[in-house]
């Protein structure tokens, strides 16, 4: 049943020309950013209605029982927290507990899996040098310390700006205060900076992975896509730490939903938005959500402002379905996830096209191949990862006997991520082939928090593993078919794990109530289907720098906060906003701040 149903949600018939808005703000999409915006705006006294097409809230930040008959609630999609500001937690009174991980990472050496690099955040200088010496990289120990001192400088300078109006590039550079550091991370390809500062292939690869999360690019690409990805992965909290949410990601979204409801926001699930009229603020939606199909009863509501907690490509589709249509943007407009027809940086609507592209109507949620190809030319984003969830009866033994599994899996466990392997994987995927071996990184939630397990499992040696595979672009789905690719990726992930273990990983994978191995694989297309995330892109589009460029001076609150679209009455509040990627709530916070700065009619 829909949640938070309320008589006030039954508007007069759509199309009445003088119909007054039913709400101050309608939020399209109930992911964590939409919930954040709802909480802020409702606390400020605004009449807020949030519409979510699924039967639950949270979007990608959810916990779920992934395996039949198994009492374990895994963070099915997003899984770690870094960019969620303490400011948002404090402002909204969230009861969110985050656990810091003792070990930063462990990386078995693919050249010799009997040795590996364990990065202990509490190790002294001598112990750190010994750890690097074990993999033949003693000379990189001091370089590592110096490099991450530089990232800490950038994090301390820039992270506080993410919940303020966008600084200019010059202001951001002045905050960093070191031209050498700025040039290394912002002006030159990330691969150049890494190769200049580190000598060992293994160490270079560990550093490089933060620039490749969900991002299909070469480290030396002049687009600097890897640099932007890297920046967001090292500035979280002003430290760059990635923390474990106690209770899983669902606990984070649950607290945001509680804060929004208690402030008076109306949160409706099973309400699939089918059209947004940017001129009138009318939002049309279907009762029954995803299960209703075209038979669901259609309703309409009007608002002074509409916040889109959906990808820019989805927003374009919803605007087009209203009959208003959209116009293509100039090729140099904006710096947000999709380019904008608005002049200032941060607007997110329509990317440049090399030929006109038909946009599906409101009843065409699934994209057929022809439509996908057309939208690809219109700026369709592309994800580049596979997510695999596993439940184990115990942690596996490592080929490296000098490190306890409880240490190795306590941080980020890197597999087959030499820099040379990452480069080869990129070339392979760019040619349409699945990388072999598949670069992976792994995280074990239950070593830090066992509350996601039922009592029987929690008392046992059971552990969860989350695997994130790199360089798996969505185009591989078109080349191989989603079902075939999913099976091949499952085998590739298990093979990658086996390459650094002393026993087959299959020997320690638990089984569900039907006797099946507890392995869940989510391709980019699976993310698109489940989360309405085009191309499976976890950032909703290419990441942007967290500042404005010269000549793109913002003229409105929405532009100042990086949430503008080419439609003044529609703002983006999700990962598609400037600074909106990852589980941060920043997109929602910034959209709410922009609304509060505007004078509502």
Coordinates of C-alpha atoms in Angstrom, one line a residue:
X1 CA 0.0 0.0 0.0
X2 CA 1.2 3.6 -0.6
X3 CA 2.7 5.2 2.4
X4 CA 1.6 8.5 4.0
X5 CA -1.6 8.7 1.9
X6 CA -3.4 11.9 2.7
X7 CA -6.7 13.5 1.5
X8 CA -4.7 16.7 0.5
X9 CA -3.1 14.6 -2.2
X10 CA -6.3 14.5 -4.2
X11 CA -6.0 17.6 -6.4
X12 CA -8.7 19.1 -8.6
X13 CA -8.8 17.9 -12.2
X14 CA -5.6 18.5 -14.1
X15 CA -5.7 21.2 -16.7
X16 CA -7.8 23.8 -14.7
X17 CA -6.0 27.0 -15.9
X18 CA -6.2 28.9 -12.6
X19 CA -5.6 26.0 -10.3
X20 CA -3.5 27.0 -7.3
X21 CA -0.5 24.8 -6.4
X22 CA -1.4 22.0 -4.0
X23 CA 2.1 22.0 -2.5
X24 CA 5.0 24.3 -2.3
X25 CA 7.3 21.5 -3.4
X26 CA 6.8 18.2 -5.2
X27 CA 9.8 15.9 -5.1
X28 CA 10.1 13.2 -7.8
X29 CA 11.9 10.2 -6.5
X30 CA 12.3 8.9 -2.9
X31 CA 16.1 8.2 -2.9
X32 CA 18.2 9.5 -0.1
X33 CA 18.7 12.9 -1.7
X34 CA 15.0 13.4 -2.2
X35 CA 14.4 12.5 1.4
X36 CA 17.1 14.9 2.5
X37 CA 15.4 17.7 0.5
X38 CA 12.0 16.8 1.9
X39 CA 13.3 16.9 5.5
X40 CA 15.0 20.3 5.1
X41 CA 12.0 21.9 3.3
X42 CA 9.4 20.5 5.6
X43 CA 11.4 21.7 8.6
X44 CA 11.3 25.1 7.0
X45 CA 7.5 25.0 6.9
X46 CA 7.1 24.2 3.3
X47 CA 4.3 21.9 2.1
X48 CA 6.2 19.0 0.6
X49 CA 4.9 15.9 -1.3
X50 CA 7.4 13.2 -2.3
X51 CA 6.5 10.6 -4.9
X52 CA 8.3 7.3 -5.2
X53 CA 7.5 4.7 -7.9
X54 CA 8.7 1.7 -5.9
X55 CA 7.0 0.2 -2.8
X56 CA 9.8 1.4 -0.5
X57 CA 12.0 4.5 0.0
X58 CA 15.7 4.9 -0.2
X59 CA 16.6 4.4 -3.9
X60 CA 20.1 2.8 -4.1
X61 CA 20.7 3.4 -0.4
X62 CA 18.6 0.4 0.9
X63 CA 19.1 -2.8 2.8
X64 CA 17.4 -6.0 1.6
X65 CA 17.2 -9.7 2.2
X66 CA 19.0 -10.7 -1.0
X67 CA 18.9 -14.4 -0.4
X68 CA 15.7 -16.5 0.0
X69 CA 15.2 -17.7 3.6
X70 CA 18.5 -16.1 4.8
X71 CA 18.2 -13.6 7.7
X72 CA 20.7 -11.1 6.4
X73 CA 19.9 -7.6 5.2
X74 CA 22.6 -6.5 2.8
X75 CA 23.3 -3.0 1.5
X76 CA 22.2 -4.2 -1.9
X77 CA 23.5 -1.3 -4.0
X78 CA 25.4 1.5 -2.3
X79 CA 27.4 0.3 0.7
X80 CA 29.9 2.7 2.3
X81 CA 29.5 6.3 3.5
X82 CA 32.1 9.1 3.0
X83 CA 30.5 12.2 1.6
X84 CA 27.6 12.5 4.0
X85 CA 28.4 15.7 5.9
X86 CA 28.1 15.8 9.6
X87 CA 26.3 19.1 9.0
X88 CA 23.3 17.2 7.5
X89 CA 23.3 14.7 10.3
X90 CA 23.2 17.4 12.9
X91 CA 20.8 19.7 11.0
X92 CA 18.2 16.9 10.6
X93 CA 18.8 15.2 14.0
X94 CA 19.7 11.9 12.3
X95 CA 20.5 8.9 14.5
X96 CA 23.1 7.5 12.0
X97 CA 26.1 5.7 13.4
X98 CA 29.2 5.3 11.2
X99 CA 32.1 3.0 12.1
X100 CA 35.7 3.9 11.0
X101 CA 37.7 1.0 9.6
X102 CA 41.0 0.2 11.2
X103 CA 42.7 -1.0 8.0
X104 CA 42.5 1.1 4.9
X105 CA 43.2 -1.7 2.5
X106 CA 44.9 -4.9 1.7
X107 CA 46.1 -5.8 -1.8
X108 CA 47.5 -9.2 -2.6
X109 CA 50.2 -9.0 -5.2
X110 CA 49.0 -10.6 -8.5
X111 CA 52.6 -11.1 -9.4
X112 CA 53.0 -13.3 -6.3
X113 CA 49.8 -13.8 -4.3
X114 CA 51.7 -15.2 -1.3
X115 CA 52.5 -11.6 -0.4
X116 CA 50.5 -8.4 -0.2
X117 CA 50.3 -4.8 1.0
X118 CA 48.3 -4.2 4.2
X119 CA 47.8 -0.5 4.8
X120 CA 47.2 0.0 8.6
X121 CA 46.1 3.5 9.4
X122 CA 47.5 3.1 12.9
X123 CA 50.9 1.9 11.8
X124 CA 54.0 4.0 12.5
X125 CA 56.5 5.0 9.8
X126 CA 58.7 2.0 10.4
X127 CA 55.9 -0.5 10.2
X128 CA 54.5 1.2 7.1
X129 CA 57.9 0.9 5.3
X130 CA 58.0 -2.7 6.3
X131 CA 54.6 -3.3 4.8
X132 CA 55.6 -1.7 1.5
X133 CA 58.9 -3.6 1.5
X134 CA 57.0 -6.9 1.6
X135 CA 55.8 -6.3 -2.0
X136 CA 59.1 -4.8 -3.2
X137 CA 57.9 -1.2 -3.0
X138 CA 59.8 0.2 0.0
X139 CA 60.7 3.3 -2.0
X140 CA 57.0 4.1 -2.3
X141 CA 56.3 4.3 1.4
X142 CA 57.3 7.9 1.9
X143 CA 55.7 8.8 -1.4
X144 CA 52.4 7.3 -0.2
X145 CA 52.5 9.3 3.0
X146 CA 53.3 12.5 1.1
X147 CA 50.6 11.9 -1.6
X148 CA 47.9 11.3 0.9
X149 CA 49.0 14.3 2.9
X150 CA 48.2 16.2 -0.3
X151 CA 44.8 14.6 -0.7
X152 CA 44.1 15.5 3.0
X153 CA 44.9 19.1 2.2
X154 CA 42.5 19.1 -0.7
X155 CA 39.8 17.4 1.4
X156 CA 40.1 19.8 4.3
X157 CA 39.9 22.8 1.9
X158 CA 37.1 21.7 -0.4
X159 CA 34.8 19.4 1.5
X160 CA 33.2 22.2 3.6
X161 CA 32.3 24.0 0.3
X162 CA 30.1 21.1 -0.8
X163 CA 27.2 22.4 1.3
X164 CA 27.7 26.0 0.4
X165 CA 27.0 27.9 -2.9
X166 CA 29.5 26.9 -5.6
X167 CA 32.8 28.6 -5.3
X168 CA 34.6 29.8 -8.4
X169 CA 37.6 27.8 -9.7
X170 CA 39.8 30.6 -8.5
X171 CA 38.3 30.5 -5.1
X172 CA 38.7 26.7 -4.9
X173 CA 42.3 27.0 -6.0
X174 CA 43.0 29.6 -3.3
X175 CA 41.4 27.4 -0.7
X176 CA 43.8 24.5 -1.6
X177 CA 46.6 27.0 -1.4
X178 CA 49.3 25.0 -3.1
X179 CA 49.7 25.2 -6.9
X180 CA 51.7 22.0 -7.0
X181 CA 48.9 20.1 -5.4
X182 CA 46.2 21.8 -7.5
X183 CA 48.0 21.1 -10.7
X184 CA 48.6 17.4 -9.9
X185 CA 45.0 16.7 -9.1
X186 CA 43.1 19.1 -11.3
X187 CA 45.1 20.3 -14.3
X188 CA 46.9 17.2 -15.5
X189 CA 45.6 13.6 -16.1
X190 CA 45.5 11.6 -12.9
X191 CA 47.7 8.9 -14.5
X192 CA 50.5 11.4 -14.9
X193 CA 50.5 12.4 -11.3
X194 CA 50.4 8.8 -10.1
X195 CA 53.3 7.7 -12.4
X196 CA 55.3 10.7 -11.4
X197 CA 55.1 10.0 -7.7
X198 CA 55.0 6.2 -7.4
X199 CA 57.3 3.6 -8.9
X200 CA 55.6 0.2 -8.2
X201 CA 52.8 -1.1 -10.4
X202 CA 50.9 -2.4 -7.4
X203 CA 51.0 0.9 -5.5
X204 CA 50.1 2.8 -8.6
X205 CA 47.1 0.6 -9.1
X206 CA 45.8 1.0 -5.5
X207 CA 45.9 4.8 -5.8
X208 CA 44.4 4.8 -9.3
X209 CA 41.2 2.8 -8.4
X210 CA 39.6 5.9 -6.7
X211 CA 39.6 7.5 -10.1
X212 CA 37.8 4.6 -11.8
X213 CA 34.8 3.8 -9.5
X214 CA 31.8 3.6 -11.9
X215 CA 33.8 5.6 -14.4
X216 CA 34.9 4.1 -17.7
X217 CA 38.0 6.1 -18.7
X218 CA 41.8 5.8 -19.2
X219 CA 43.9 7.3 -16.4
X220 CA 45.7 9.5 -18.9
X221 CA 42.6 10.7 -20.8
X222 CA 42.6 14.4 -21.3
X223 CA 38.9 14.6 -20.4
X224 CA 40.1 14.3 -16.7
X225 CA 37.1 12.1 -15.9
X226 CA 39.4 10.0 -13.7
X227 CA 40.5 13.2 -11.8
X228 CA 37.0 14.2 -11.0
X229 CA 36.0 10.7 -9.8
X230 CA 39.2 10.6 -7.7
X231 CA 38.5 14.0 -6.1
X232 CA 35.1 12.9 -4.9
X233 CA 36.5 9.7 -3.5
X234 CA 39.3 11.3 -1.4
X235 CA 37.6 14.4 0.1
X236 CA 34.7 12.9 2.1
X237 CA 34.3 14.3 5.6
X238 CA 37.4 16.4 5.1
X239 CA 39.5 13.2 5.5
X240 CA 38.6 10.9 2.7
X241 CA 37.7 8.1 5.0
X242 CA 35.0 5.6 3.9
X243 CA 32.9 4.4 6.9
X244 CA 30.5 1.6 7.6
X245 CA 26.9 2.5 8.3
X246 CA 25.6 0.6 11.3
X247 CA 22.5 -1.3 10.3
X248 CA 23.4 -1.0 6.6
X249 CA 22.4 1.7 4.0
X250 CA 18.8 1.2 4.8
X251 CA 19.4 2.7 8.3
X252 CA 20.6 5.9 6.7
X253 CA 17.6 6.2 4.4
X254 CA 15.3 5.2 7.2
X255 CA 16.5 8.0 9.4
X256 CA 16.1 10.5 6.5
X257 CA 12.6 9.3 6.0
X258 CA 11.8 9.6 9.7
X259 CA 13.1 13.2 9.8
X260 CA 11.1 14.2 6.7
X261 CA 7.8 12.6 8.1
X262 CA 8.3 14.1 11.5
X263 CA 8.7 17.5 9.9
X264 CA 5.4 17.1 8.1
X265 CA 6.5 16.0 4.6
X266 CA 4.1 13.6 2.8
X267 CA 6.0 10.6 1.4
X268 CA 4.1 8.4 -1.0
X269 CA 5.3 5.1 -2.4
X270 CA 3.8 3.2 -5.4
X271 CA 3.4 6.6 -7.1
X272 CA 5.1 6.5 -10.5
X273 CA 5.6 10.0 -12.0
X274 CA 4.9 10.0 -15.7
X275 CA 5.2 13.7 -16.7
X276 CA 6.4 17.0 -15.4
X277 CA 5.1 20.3 -16.8
X278 CA 8.0 22.8 -16.3
X279 CA 5.8 25.8 -17.1
X280 CA 3.0 25.1 -14.6
X281 CA 4.6 22.8 -12.0
X282 CA 2.1 20.1 -12.7
X283 CA 3.3 16.6 -12.0
X284 CA 1.3 13.6 -13.3
X285 CA 1.6 10.3 -11.6
X286 CA 0.1 6.8 -11.5
X287 CA -1.4 5.0 -8.5
X288 CA 0.1 1.6 -8.0
X289 CA 3.7 2.4 -9.0
X290 CA 5.6 -0.1 -11.0
X291 CA 3.0 -2.9 -10.8
X292 CA 0.2 -0.7 -12.1
X293 CA 1.6 -0.4 -15.7
X294 CA -0.5 1.8 -18.0
X295 CA -3.7 0.6 -16.2
X296 CA -2.9 2.6 -13.0
X297 CA -5.1 5.5 -12.2
X298 CA -3.4 8.7 -13.3
X299 CA -3.5 11.7 -10.9
X300 CA -2.0 15.2 -11.0
X301 CA -0.7 17.7 -8.5
X302 CA 0.8 21.1 -8.8
X303 CA 3.6 22.8 -7.0
X304 CA 5.5 26.1 -7.0
X305 CA 8.7 24.1 -7.5
X306 CA 9.5 20.6 -8.6
X307 CA 12.6 18.8 -7.4
X308 CA 13.8 16.0 -9.6
X309 CA 15.5 13.2 -7.7
X310 CA 16.0 11.3 -10.9
X311 CA 18.8 11.2 -13.5
X312 CA 18.9 14.2 -16.0
X313 CA 18.0 11.8 -18.9
X314 CA 14.9 10.6 -17.0
X315 CA 14.0 14.2 -16.2
X316 CA 14.2 15.0 -19.9
X317 CA 11.8 12.1 -20.6
X318 CA 9.3 13.3 -18.0
X319 CA 9.4 16.9 -19.3
X320 CA 8.9 15.7 -22.9
X321 CA 5.9 13.5 -21.8
X322 CA 4.1 16.7 -20.5
X323 CA 4.0 17.9 -24.1
X324 CA 6.3 20.8 -23.5
X325 CA 9.3 19.1 -25.1
X326 CA 12.9 20.1 -24.6
X327 CA 15.5 21.8 -26.7
X328 CA 19.1 20.7 -27.2
X329 CA 21.8 22.5 -25.4
X330 CA 24.9 24.1 -26.9
X331 CA 27.9 21.8 -26.8
X332 CA 29.8 24.1 -24.3
X333 CA 27.0 24.7 -21.9
X334 CA 27.3 23.8 -18.2
X335 CA 29.6 21.5 -16.3
X336 CA 27.0 19.3 -14.6
X337 CA 26.3 15.6 -15.3
X338 CA 24.5 16.7 -18.4
X339 CA 24.9 19.9 -20.2
X340 CA 22.3 22.6 -19.8
X341 CA 20.6 25.2 -21.8
X342 CA 21.1 27.6 -18.9
X343 CA 24.2 29.7 -19.1
X344 CA 25.6 29.0 -15.7
X345 CA 27.6 26.0 -14.5
X346 CA 25.6 23.3 -12.7
X347 CA 22.4 23.2 -14.7
X348 CA 21.4 19.7 -15.6
X349 CA 19.0 18.9 -18.4
X350 CA 19.9 18.0 -21.9
X351 CA 23.2 17.0 -23.4
X352 CA 24.3 18.0 -27.0
X353 CA 23.0 15.8 -29.8
X354 CA 24.5 15.0 -33.1
X355 CA 21.1 14.4 -34.6
X356 CA 17.6 14.8 -33.3
X357 CA 16.5 12.0 -31.0
X358 CA 13.0 10.9 -30.2
X359 CA 12.2 10.8 -26.5
X360 CA 10.0 8.1 -25.2
X361 CA 6.6 9.0 -23.9
X362 CA 5.5 8.6 -20.3
X363 CA 4.3 5.0 -20.8
X364 CA 7.6 3.9 -22.3
X365 CA 9.6 3.2 -19.1
X366 CA 11.6 0.3 -20.6
X367 CA 14.0 1.3 -23.3
X368 CA 14.1 -0.8 -26.4
X369 CA 17.4 -1.1 -28.3
X370 CA 16.5 1.5 -30.9
X371 CA 15.5 4.0 -28.3
X372 CA 18.7 3.3 -26.3
X373 CA 20.9 4.0 -29.3
X374 CA 19.1 7.3 -30.0
X375 CA 19.4 8.4 -26.4
X376 CA 23.0 7.4 -26.3
X377 CA 23.6 10.0 -29.0
X378 CA 21.6 12.4 -26.8
X379 CA 23.9 12.0 -23.8
X380 CA 22.7 8.7 -22.3
X381 CA 25.1 8.1 -19.4
X382 CA 27.0 4.9 -19.1
X383 CA 27.9 3.0 -15.9
X384 CA 31.0 0.9 -15.8
X385 CA 30.8 -1.6 -12.9
X386 CA 29.3 -4.8 -11.6
X387 CA 28.1 -5.2 -8.0
X388 CA 28.2 -8.7 -6.5
X389 CA 26.8 -9.5 -3.0
X390 CA 27.9 -12.7 -1.3
X391 CA 27.2 -14.4 2.0
X392 CA 29.9 -16.7 3.4
X393 CA 29.9 -19.3 6.1
X394 CA 33.3 -17.9 7.1
X395 CA 36.1 -15.8 5.6
X396 CA 38.4 -17.7 3.2
X397 CA 42.0 -18.5 3.8
X398 CA 44.5 -16.2 1.9
X399 CA 47.4 -17.3 -0.3
X400 CA 49.3 -14.7 1.8
X401 CA 49.6 -16.6 5.2
X402 CA 51.2 -13.6 6.9
X403 CA 47.9 -11.7 7.0
X404 CA 44.8 -12.8 8.9
X405 CA 41.7 -12.7 6.8
X406 CA 40.0 -10.6 9.5
X407 CA 42.7 -7.9 8.8
X408 CA 42.7 -8.3 5.0
X409 CA 38.9 -8.0 4.6
X410 CA 38.5 -5.3 7.3
X411 CA 39.3 -2.5 4.8
X412 CA 39.1 -2.4 1.0
X413 CA 40.5 -5.7 -0.5
X414 CA 41.9 -5.0 -3.9
X415 CA 42.2 -7.8 -6.4
X416 CA 44.0 -7.7 -9.8
X417 CA 44.3 -4.0 -9.7
X418 CA 47.9 -3.4 -10.7
X419 CA 48.0 -0.2 -12.8
X420 CA 49.0 -2.3 -15.8
X421 CA 46.0 -4.6 -15.2
X422 CA 43.7 -1.6 -14.9
X423 CA 45.0 -0.3 -18.2
X424 CA 44.7 -3.7 -19.9
X425 CA 41.1 -4.1 -18.5
X426 CA 40.1 -0.7 -20.0
X427 CA 41.5 -1.6 -23.4
X428 CA 39.7 -5.0 -23.3
X429 CA 36.4 -3.5 -22.4
X430 CA 36.7 -0.7 -24.9
X431 CA 37.1 -3.4 -27.5
X432 CA 33.9 -5.1 -26.4
X433 CA 35.4 -7.9 -24.3
X434 CA 35.1 -8.7 -20.6
X435 CA 38.4 -8.0 -18.8
X436 CA 40.3 -11.1 -17.8
X437 CA 41.2 -11.0 -15.0
X438 CA 38.5 -8.7 -13.7
X439 CA 39.7 -5.9 -11.4
X440 CA 37.7 -6.0 -8.2
X441 CA 37.6 -4.4 -4.8
X442 CA 35.8 -6.0 -1.9
X443 CA 34.4 -4.8 1.4
X444 CA 33.1 -6.9 4.4
X445 CA 30.4 -5.1 6.3
X446 CA 30.0 -7.7 9.0
X447 CA 33.5 -7.4 10.3
X448 CA 32.5 -3.9 11.5
X449 CA 28.8 -4.3 12.1
X450 CA 27.0 -7.6 12.7
X451 CA 23.6 -6.0 13.2
X452 CA 22.6 -6.7 9.6
X453 CA 22.6 -10.4 10.4
X454 CA 19.9 -12.3 12.3
X455 CA 20.7 -13.7 15.7
X456 CA 21.7 -17.2 14.5
X457 CA 23.9 -15.9 11.7
X458 CA 25.4 -13.2 13.9
X459 CA 26.5 -15.9 16.4
X460 CA 28.2 -17.9 13.7
X461 CA 31.3 -17.2 11.6
X462 CA 29.2 -15.9 8.7
X463 CA 30.3 -12.9 6.8
X464 CA 29.0 -10.8 4.0
X465 CA 31.2 -9.7 1.1
X466 CA 30.4 -6.8 -1.3
X467 CA 32.4 -6.9 -4.6
X468 CA 32.7 -4.0 -6.9
X469 CA 34.2 -4.8 -10.3
X470 CA 35.8 -2.1 -12.5
X471 CA 35.8 -1.5 -16.2
X472 CA 32.5 -3.2 -17.0
X473 CA 30.8 -0.6 -19.2
X474 CA 27.1 -0.8 -20.0
X475 CA 28.0 -1.3 -23.7
X476 CA 29.0 -4.9 -22.8
X477 CA 25.4 -5.7 -22.1
X478 CA 24.5 -4.8 -25.7
X479 CA 27.4 -6.9 -26.9
X480 CA 26.7 -10.0 -24.9
X481 CA 23.1 -9.8 -23.6
X482 CA 22.3 -9.1 -20.0
X483 CA 21.7 -12.7 -18.8
X484 CA 24.8 -14.0 -20.4
X485 CA 26.9 -11.1 -19.2
X486 CA 25.6 -11.6 -15.6
X487 CA 26.6 -15.2 -15.6
X488 CA 30.0 -14.4 -17.1
X489 CA 30.6 -11.7 -14.5
X490 CA 29.6 -14.0 -11.7
X491 CA 32.3 -16.5 -12.9
X492 CA 34.8 -13.7 -13.4
X493 CA 34.4 -12.3 -9.9
X494 CA 34.7 -15.7 -8.3
X495 CA 37.8 -16.5 -10.5
X496 CA 39.4 -13.2 -9.5
X497 CA 38.9 -14.0 -5.9
X498 CA 40.2 -17.5 -6.3
X499 CA 43.4 -16.1 -7.8
X500 CA 44.5 -14.7 -4.4
X501 CA 43.0 -17.3 -2.0
X502 CA 44.4 -20.6 -0.6
X503 CA 41.0 -22.3 -1.2
X504 CA 38.2 -21.9 -3.7
X505 CA 35.7 -19.2 -2.6
X506 CA 32.9 -21.5 -3.6
X507 CA 33.8 -23.7 -0.6
X508 CA 32.8 -21.0 1.8
X509 CA 29.7 -19.5 0.1
X510 CA 26.5 -20.1 2.1
X511 CA 23.4 -21.5 0.5
X512 CA 19.9 -20.1 0.6
X513 CA 16.6 -21.9 1.4
X514 CA 16.5 -23.5 -2.0
X515 CA 20.1 -24.7 -1.9
X516 CA 21.5 -22.1 -4.2
X517 CA 24.8 -20.3 -3.6
X518 CA 24.3 -16.9 -1.9
X519 CA 25.7 -14.9 -4.8
X520 CA 23.8 -11.9 -6.2
X521 CA 25.1 -10.1 -9.3
X522 CA 23.9 -6.7 -10.4
X523 CA 24.9 -5.5 -13.9
X524 CA 24.6 -1.9 -15.1
X525 CA 21.3 -2.9 -16.9
X526 CA 20.0 -4.5 -13.6
X527 CA 20.6 -1.1 -11.9
X528 CA 18.8 0.7 -14.7
X529 CA 15.8 -1.7 -14.5
X530 CA 15.6 -1.7 -10.7
X531 CA 16.5 2.0 -9.9
X532 CA 15.6 3.8 -13.1
X533 CA 19.3 4.7 -13.4
X534 CA 20.0 5.1 -17.1
X535 CA 23.0 3.1 -18.3
X536 CA 23.5 1.9 -14.8
X537 CA 25.5 5.0 -14.1
X538 CA 25.8 5.4 -10.4
X539 CA 26.4 9.1 -10.6
X540 CA 23.5 9.7 -13.1
X541 CA 26.0 11.1 -15.5
X542 CA 29.6 12.3 -15.8
X543 CA 30.9 14.0 -12.6
X544 CA 31.6 17.7 -12.6
X545 CA 34.1 19.8 -10.7
X546 CA 32.7 21.2 -7.5
X547 CA 33.1 24.8 -8.6
X548 CA 32.0 27.2 -11.4
X549 CA 34.2 27.9 -14.4
X550 CA 35.2 31.4 -15.6
X551 CA 32.4 33.0 -17.6
X552 CA 29.7 30.9 -15.9
X553 CA 28.7 33.2 -13.2
X554 CA 25.5 32.0 -11.5
X555 CA 22.5 34.3 -11.8
X556 CA 19.9 32.5 -9.7
X557 CA 19.9 30.6 -6.3
X558 CA 19.5 27.3 -8.3
X559 CA 22.6 28.1 -10.3
X560 CA 24.6 29.2 -7.2
X561 CA 23.8 25.9 -5.6
X562 CA 24.5 23.8 -8.7
X563 CA 20.9 22.4 -9.0
X564 CA 19.5 24.5 -11.9
X565 CA 18.0 23.1 -15.1
X566 CA 16.9 25.1 -18.1
X567 CA 13.4 25.3 -16.5
X568 CA 13.3 27.8 -13.6
X569 CA 10.5 25.9 -11.9
X570 CA 12.3 22.5 -12.0
X571 CA 15.5 21.9 -10.0
X572 CA 17.6 18.7 -9.8
X573 CA 18.2 17.3 -6.3
X574 CA 19.8 13.9 -6.9
X575 CA 23.2 12.6 -8.0
X576 CA 22.7 14.5 -11.3
X577 CA 23.3 17.8 -9.4
X578 CA 26.7 19.3 -9.3
X579 CA 28.3 17.8 -6.2
X580 CA 25.4 15.3 -6.0
X581 CA 27.2 11.9 -6.5
X582 CA 27.5 9.1 -3.9
X583 CA 25.5 8.7 -0.7
X584 CA 25.9 12.2 0.6
X585 CA 22.5 14.0 0.8
X586 CA 24.4 17.0 -0.7
X587 CA 22.2 17.2 -3.8
X588 CA 19.1 17.2 -1.7
X589 CA 20.6 19.7 0.8
X590 CA 21.7 22.1 -1.9
X591 CA 18.3 21.9 -3.8
X592 CA 16.5 22.7 -0.6
X593 CA 18.8 25.7 0.1
X594 CA 18.1 27.0 -3.4
X595 CA 14.4 26.7 -2.9
X596 CA 14.6 28.5 0.4
X597 CA 16.5 31.4 -1.2
X598 CA 13.9 31.8 -3.9
X599 CA 10.8 33.9 -3.3
X600 CA 8.0 31.4 -3.9
X601 CA 5.0 32.9 -5.7

